PDB file of C-alpha atoms in Angstrom:
ATOM      1  CA  MET A 140       0.000   0.000   0.000  1.00 55.00           C
ATOM      2  CA  THR A 141       1.379   3.388  -0.969  1.00 74.00           C
ATOM      3  CA  GLY A 142       0.668   6.686   0.712  1.00 86.00           C
ATOM      4  CA  PRO A 143      -1.107   9.655  -0.772  1.00 95.00           C
ATOM      5  CA  THR A 144       0.383  11.445  -3.756  1.00 95.00           C
ATOM      6  CA  VAL A 145       1.245  15.088  -3.154  1.00 95.00           C
ATOM      7  CA  ALA A 146       0.782  17.512  -6.046  1.00 97.00           C
ATOM      8  CA  ARG A 147       0.454  21.217  -6.715  1.00 98.00           C
ATOM      9  CA  ASN A 148      -2.370  22.727  -8.757  1.00 98.00           C
ATOM     10  CA  ARG A 149      -3.552  19.390 -10.173  1.00 97.00           C
ATOM     11  CA  SER A 150      -7.167  19.826  -9.038  1.00 97.00           C
ATOM     12  CA  ARG A 151     -10.024  21.228 -11.074  1.00 97.00           C
ATOM     13  CA  ALA A 152     -12.860  23.294  -9.609  1.00 98.00           C
ATOM     14  CA  GLU A 153     -15.019  20.139  -9.462  1.00 98.00           C
ATOM     15  CA  ASP A 154     -12.353  18.316  -7.423  1.00 98.00           C
ATOM     16  CA  VAL A 155     -12.032  21.216  -5.002  1.00 98.00           C
ATOM     17  CA  GLU A 156     -15.815  21.477  -4.658  1.00 98.00           C
ATOM     18  CA  ALA A 157     -16.212  17.760  -3.891  1.00 98.00           C
ATOM     19  CA  HIS A 158     -13.358  17.926  -1.382  1.00 98.00           C
ATOM     20  CA  LEU A 159     -14.642  21.040   0.414  1.00 98.00           C
ATOM     21  CA  THR A 160     -18.155  19.592   0.533  1.00 98.00           C
ATOM     22  CA  ALA A 161     -16.770  16.447   2.190  1.00 97.00           C
ATOM     23  CA  CYS A 162     -14.822  18.589   4.682  1.00 96.00           C
ATOM     24  CA  ALA A 163     -17.427  21.320   5.292  1.00 96.00           C
ATOM     25  CA  ARG A 164     -18.441  20.132   8.772  1.00 94.00           C
ATOM     26  CA  THR A 165     -14.839  19.899   9.967  1.00 92.00           C
ATOM     27  CA  PHE A 166     -14.383  23.680   9.684  1.00 91.00           C
ATOM     28  CA  THR A 167     -15.217  25.874  12.685  1.00 85.00           C
ATOM     29  CA  PRO A 168     -17.852  27.140  11.955  1.00 88.00           C
ATOM     30  CA  PRO A 169     -18.886  24.773   9.140  1.00 93.00           C
ATOM     31  CA  LEU A 170     -17.698  26.001   5.751  1.00 95.00           C
ATOM     32  CA  ASP A 171     -21.093  25.779   4.067  1.00 95.00           C
ATOM     33  CA  ARG A 172     -22.467  28.274   6.614  1.00 95.00           C
ATOM     34  CA  ARG A 173     -19.860  30.843   5.559  1.00 92.00           C
ATOM     35  CA  VAL A 174     -19.482  30.496   1.789  1.00 96.00           C
ATOM     36  CA  ALA A 175     -21.218  29.087  -1.261  1.00 97.00           C
ATOM     37  CA  ILE A 176     -18.910  26.094  -1.748  1.00 98.00           C
ATOM     38  CA  PRO A 177     -19.239  25.885  -5.578  1.00 98.00           C
ATOM     39  CA  ASP A 178     -18.272  29.571  -5.931  1.00 98.00           C
ATOM     40  CA  TYR A 179     -15.448  29.309  -3.401  1.00 98.00           C
ATOM     41  CA  ALA A 180     -14.092  26.163  -5.099  1.00 98.00           C
ATOM     42  CA  ALA A 181     -14.105  27.896  -8.491  1.00 98.00           C
ATOM     43  CA  LYS A 182     -12.265  30.874  -7.005  1.00 98.00           C
ATOM     44  CA  LEU A 183      -9.616  28.629  -5.423  1.00 98.00           C
ATOM     45  CA  ALA A 184      -9.117  26.675  -8.645  1.00 98.00           C
ATOM     46  CA  ALA A 185      -8.718  29.903 -10.634  1.00 98.00           C
ATOM     47  CA  ARG A 186      -6.684  32.065  -8.244  1.00 97.00           C
ATOM     48  CA  ALA A 187      -4.957  30.090  -5.497  1.00 98.00           C
ATOM     49  CA  GLU A 188      -1.824  27.991  -5.373  1.00 98.00           C
ATOM     50  CA  ARG A 189      -3.111  24.589  -4.265  1.00 98.00           C
ATOM     51  CA  PHE A 190      -1.091  21.977  -2.417  1.00 98.00           C
ATOM     52  CA  GLU A 191      -2.944  18.697  -2.644  1.00 98.00           C
ATOM     53  CA  ALA A 192      -2.938  15.169  -1.290  1.00 98.00           C
ATOM     54  CA  TRP A 193      -4.535  12.573  -3.578  1.00 98.00           C
ATOM     55  CA  ASP A 194      -5.583   8.995  -2.913  1.00 96.00           C
ATOM     56  CA  GLY A 195      -6.034   7.735  -6.457  1.00 95.00           C
ATOM     57  CA  PRO A 196      -8.663   9.981  -8.045  1.00 95.00           C
ATOM     58  CA  ALA A 197      -9.830  11.451  -4.712  1.00 96.00           C
ATOM     59  CA  LEU A 198      -8.581  14.785  -3.391  1.00 98.00           C
ATOM     60  CA  ILE A 199      -8.122  14.062   0.317  1.00 98.00           C
ATOM     61  CA  GLY A 200      -6.134  17.079   1.486  1.00 98.00           C
ATOM     62  CA  LEU A 201      -5.893  20.677   0.347  1.00 98.00           C
ATOM     63  CA  VAL A 202      -4.029  23.819   1.334  1.00 98.00           C
ATOM     64  CA  ALA A 203      -4.915  26.872  -0.768  1.00 98.00           C
ATOM     65  CA  VAL A 204      -2.782  30.020  -0.687  1.00 98.00           C
ATOM     66  CA  TYR A 205      -3.231  33.370  -2.380  1.00 98.00           C
ATOM     67  CA  CYS A 206       0.164  34.595  -3.601  1.00 97.00           C
ATOM     68  CA  ASN A 207      -1.198  37.672  -5.368  1.00 95.00           C
ATOM     69  CA  ASP A 208       0.553  40.462  -3.442  1.00 94.00           C
ATOM     70  CA  PRO A 209       2.744  42.090  -6.122  1.00 93.00           C
ATOM     71  CA  ALA A 210       5.080  43.476  -3.446  1.00 94.00           C
ATOM     72  CA  ARG A 211       5.504  39.924  -2.086  1.00 95.00           C
ATOM     73  CA  ILE A 212       4.987  41.123   1.458  1.00 95.00           C
ATOM     74  CA  CYS A 213       2.347  38.600   2.517  1.00 97.00           C
ATOM     75  CA  ALA A 214       0.763  35.470   1.071  1.00 98.00           C
ATOM     76  CA  PHE A 215      -2.535  34.358   2.607  1.00 98.00           C
ATOM     77  CA  VAL A 216      -3.594  30.788   3.438  1.00 98.00           C
ATOM     78  CA  THR A 217      -7.315  30.713   2.756  1.00 96.00           C
ATOM     79  CA  SER A 218      -8.067  27.029   3.278  1.00 96.00           C
ATOM     80  CA  VAL A 219      -6.562  23.999   5.022  1.00 96.00           C
ATOM     81  CA  SER A 220      -8.586  20.799   4.905  1.00 96.00           C
ATOM     82  CA  VAL A 221      -8.273  17.031   5.129  1.00 97.00           C
ATOM     83  CA  VAL A 222     -11.197  14.655   4.623  1.00 97.00           C
ATOM     84  CA  PRO A 223     -12.476  13.428   7.993  1.00 96.00           C
ATOM     85  CA  ASP A 224     -11.438   9.787   7.591  1.00 95.00           C
ATOM     86  CA  ARG A 225      -7.806  10.779   6.843  1.00 96.00           C
ATOM     87  CA  THR A 226      -7.145  13.225   9.684  1.00 93.00           C
ATOM     88  CA  GLY A 227      -4.367  12.349  12.076  1.00 91.00           C
ATOM     89  CA  GLU A 228      -2.021  11.202   9.287  1.00 93.00           C
ATOM     90  CA  GLY A 229      -0.087  14.480   9.161  1.00 94.00           C
ATOM     91  CA  LEU A 230      -1.401  15.400   5.700  1.00 96.00           C
ATOM     92  CA  GLY A 231      -2.389  18.934   6.701  1.00 95.00           C
ATOM     93  CA  GLY A 232       1.063  19.552   8.128  1.00 96.00           C
ATOM     94  CA  ARG A 233       2.815  18.152   5.058  1.00 96.00           C
ATOM     95  CA  LEU A 234       0.744  20.262   2.700  1.00 98.00           C
ATOM     96  CA  LEU A 235       1.096  23.402   4.790  1.00 97.00           C
ATOM     97  CA  ALA A 236       4.870  22.865   5.023  1.00 96.00           C
ATOM     98  CA  ALA A 237       5.010  22.554   1.217  1.00 97.00           C
ATOM     99  CA  ALA A 238       2.982  25.752   0.868  1.00 98.00           C
ATOM    100  CA  ILE A 239       5.281  27.610   3.252  1.00 97.00           C
ATOM    101  CA  ALA A 240       8.366  26.430   1.369  1.00 96.00           C
ATOM    102  CA  HIS A 241       6.817  27.493  -1.947  1.00 97.00           C
ATOM    103  CA  VAL A 242       5.830  30.939  -0.654  1.00 97.00           C
ATOM    104  CA  ARG A 243       9.291  31.400   0.857  1.00 96.00           C
ATOM    105  CA  GLY A 244      10.818  30.419  -2.484  1.00 96.00           C
ATOM    106  CA  LEU A 245       8.741  33.089  -4.225  1.00 96.00           C
ATOM    107  CA  GLY A 246      10.370  35.672  -1.959  1.00 96.00           C
ATOM    108  CA  PHE A 247       7.430  36.555   0.272  1.00 97.00           C
ATOM    109  CA  ALA A 248       8.253  38.095   3.653  1.00 96.00           C
ATOM    110  CA  ARG A 249       5.261  36.587   5.505  1.00 97.00           C
ATOM    111  CA  ILE A 250       2.497  34.047   5.213  1.00 98.00           C
ATOM    112  CA  ALA A 251      -0.712  34.649   7.143  1.00 98.00           C
ATOM    113  CA  LEU A 252      -4.044  33.033   7.936  1.00 97.00           C
ATOM    114  CA  SER A 253      -7.159  33.666   9.983  1.00 95.00           C
ATOM    115  CA  VAL A 254      -8.727  30.921  12.053  1.00 93.00           C
ATOM    116  CA  ASP A 255     -11.574  30.479  14.519  1.00 90.00           C
ATOM    117  CA  ARG A 256     -10.371  30.482  18.133  1.00 89.00           C
ATOM    118  CA  ALA A 257     -12.004  27.053  18.658  1.00 86.00           C
ATOM    119  CA  ALA A 258     -10.334  25.406  15.648  1.00 86.00           C
ATOM    120  CA  SER A 259      -8.626  22.087  16.186  1.00 84.00           C
ATOM    121  CA  ALA A 260      -5.818  23.125  13.828  1.00 88.00           C
ATOM    122  CA  LEU A 261      -4.426  25.840  16.134  1.00 90.00           C
ATOM    123  CA  GLY A 262      -1.841  23.427  17.515  1.00 90.00           C
ATOM    124  CA  LEU A 263      -0.613  22.663  14.011  1.00 94.00           C
ATOM    125  CA  TYR A 264      -0.219  26.332  13.156  1.00 96.00           C
ATOM    126  CA  ARG A 265       1.675  27.030  16.357  1.00 94.00           C
ATOM    127  CA  ARG A 266       3.984  24.023  15.840  1.00 94.00           C
ATOM    128  CA  LEU A 267       4.792  25.353  12.379  1.00 94.00           C
ATOM    129  CA  GLY A 268       5.793  28.698  13.914  1.00 94.00           C
ATOM    130  CA  PHE A 269       2.735  30.877  13.302  1.00 97.00           C
ATOM    131  CA  THR A 270       2.229  33.584  15.928  1.00 96.00           C
ATOM    132  CA  GLU A 271      -0.758  35.739  16.751  1.00 94.00           C
ATOM    133  CA  ASP A 272      -0.897  39.163  15.125  1.00 95.00           C
ATOM    134  CA  ALA A 273      -4.415  40.153  16.179  1.00 93.00           C
ATOM    135  CA  ARG A 274      -7.737  38.811  17.322  1.00 90.00           C
ATOM    136  CA  ASP A 275     -11.334  39.810  17.116  1.00 91.00           C
ATOM    137  CA  ASP A 276     -14.553  38.299  18.404  1.00 88.00           C
ATOM    138  CA  ARG A 277     -14.062  34.678  17.252  1.00 90.00           C
ATOM    139  CA  THR A 278     -11.043  34.905  14.968  1.00 94.00           C
ATOM    140  CA  LEU A 279      -7.292  34.761  15.455  1.00 95.00           C
ATOM    141  CA  HIS A 280      -5.070  36.318  12.799  1.00 97.00           C
ATOM    142  CA  LEU A 281      -1.761  34.445  12.640  1.00 97.00           C
ATOM    143  CA  SER A 282       1.358  34.858  10.559  1.00 97.00           C
ATOM    144  CA  LEU A 283       4.775  33.376  10.032  1.00 97.00           C
ATOM    145  CA  ASP A 284       7.794  35.598   9.351  1.00 96.00           C
ATOM    146  CA  LEU A 285       9.479  33.805   6.458  1.00 95.00           C
ATOM    147  CA  ALA A 286      12.677  35.836   6.612  1.00 85.00           C
ATOM    148  CA  ALA A 287      13.324  34.830  10.223  1.00 75.00           C
ATOM    149  CA  ALA A 288      11.774  31.372  10.265  1.00 50.00           C
ATOM    150  CA  ARG A 289      13.678  28.214   9.536  1.00 56.00           C
ATOM    151  CA  PRO A 290      12.377  25.822   6.858  1.00 51.00           C
ATOM    152  CA  VAL A 291       9.298  24.042   8.127  1.00 54.00           C
ATOM    153  CA  ALA A 292       9.319  20.285   8.579  1.00 51.00           C
ATOM    154  CA  GLY A 293       6.136  18.260   8.151  1.00 48.00           C
ATOM    155  CA  ALA A 294       3.756  18.114  11.048  1.00 44.00           C
ATOM    156  CA  THR A 295       3.161  15.220  13.407  1.00 43.00           C
ATOM    157  CA  SER A 296       0.410  12.645  13.328  1.00 38.00           C
ATOM    158  CA  GLN A 297      -1.327  14.655  16.056  1.00 39.00           C
ATOM    159  CA  ASP A 298      -2.192  17.335  13.526  1.00 40.00           C
ATOM    160  CA  ARG A 299      -5.871  17.091  12.825  1.00 38.00           C
ATOM    161  CA  GLY A 300      -8.641  18.659  11.010  1.00 44.00           C
ATOM    162  CA  THR A 301      -8.980  21.700   8.921  1.00 47.00           C
ATOM    163  CA  GLU A 302      -9.215  25.380   9.197  1.00 50.00           C
ATOM    164  CA  ALA A 303      -8.032  28.685   7.888  1.00 57.00           C
ATOM    165  CA  ARG A 304     -10.858  30.974   7.098  1.00 51.00           C
ATOM    166  CA  PRO A 305     -11.943  31.762   3.544  1.00 55.00           C
TER     167      PRO A 305
END
């Protein structure tokens, strides 16, 4: 038995939509309460760098990052998700580490994300070196200084779930 295949930007909008629909309830709050998943999936497929874990034809893990700041000051992680039956395998950490390395390689100074304070993925983000920049009612705004940070290794099998706010 082989492990998942990791790819970048292989998915189509339909793949992203099916994946996000399968993961919707693992977001805090549930993704389908915050966005129209078909529209969000199309936007990610068209505009985001996507780091993906595949099990055959199934997209089982996704990290989507907007790298559209022309000054390359900050890239923004908009989505981190792993299908519920594959959490705990470290896929989210592997994909996020690949995204961080890619963004660093593009010359960005920072990578940021926003996450619900109750999200299960907070431990993952902190282990990868993200620190709190600000907070509001339910949301933490985290970032990682790429100039000062060391290259990120993959996360542990304790890393679970999804998060990063669209």
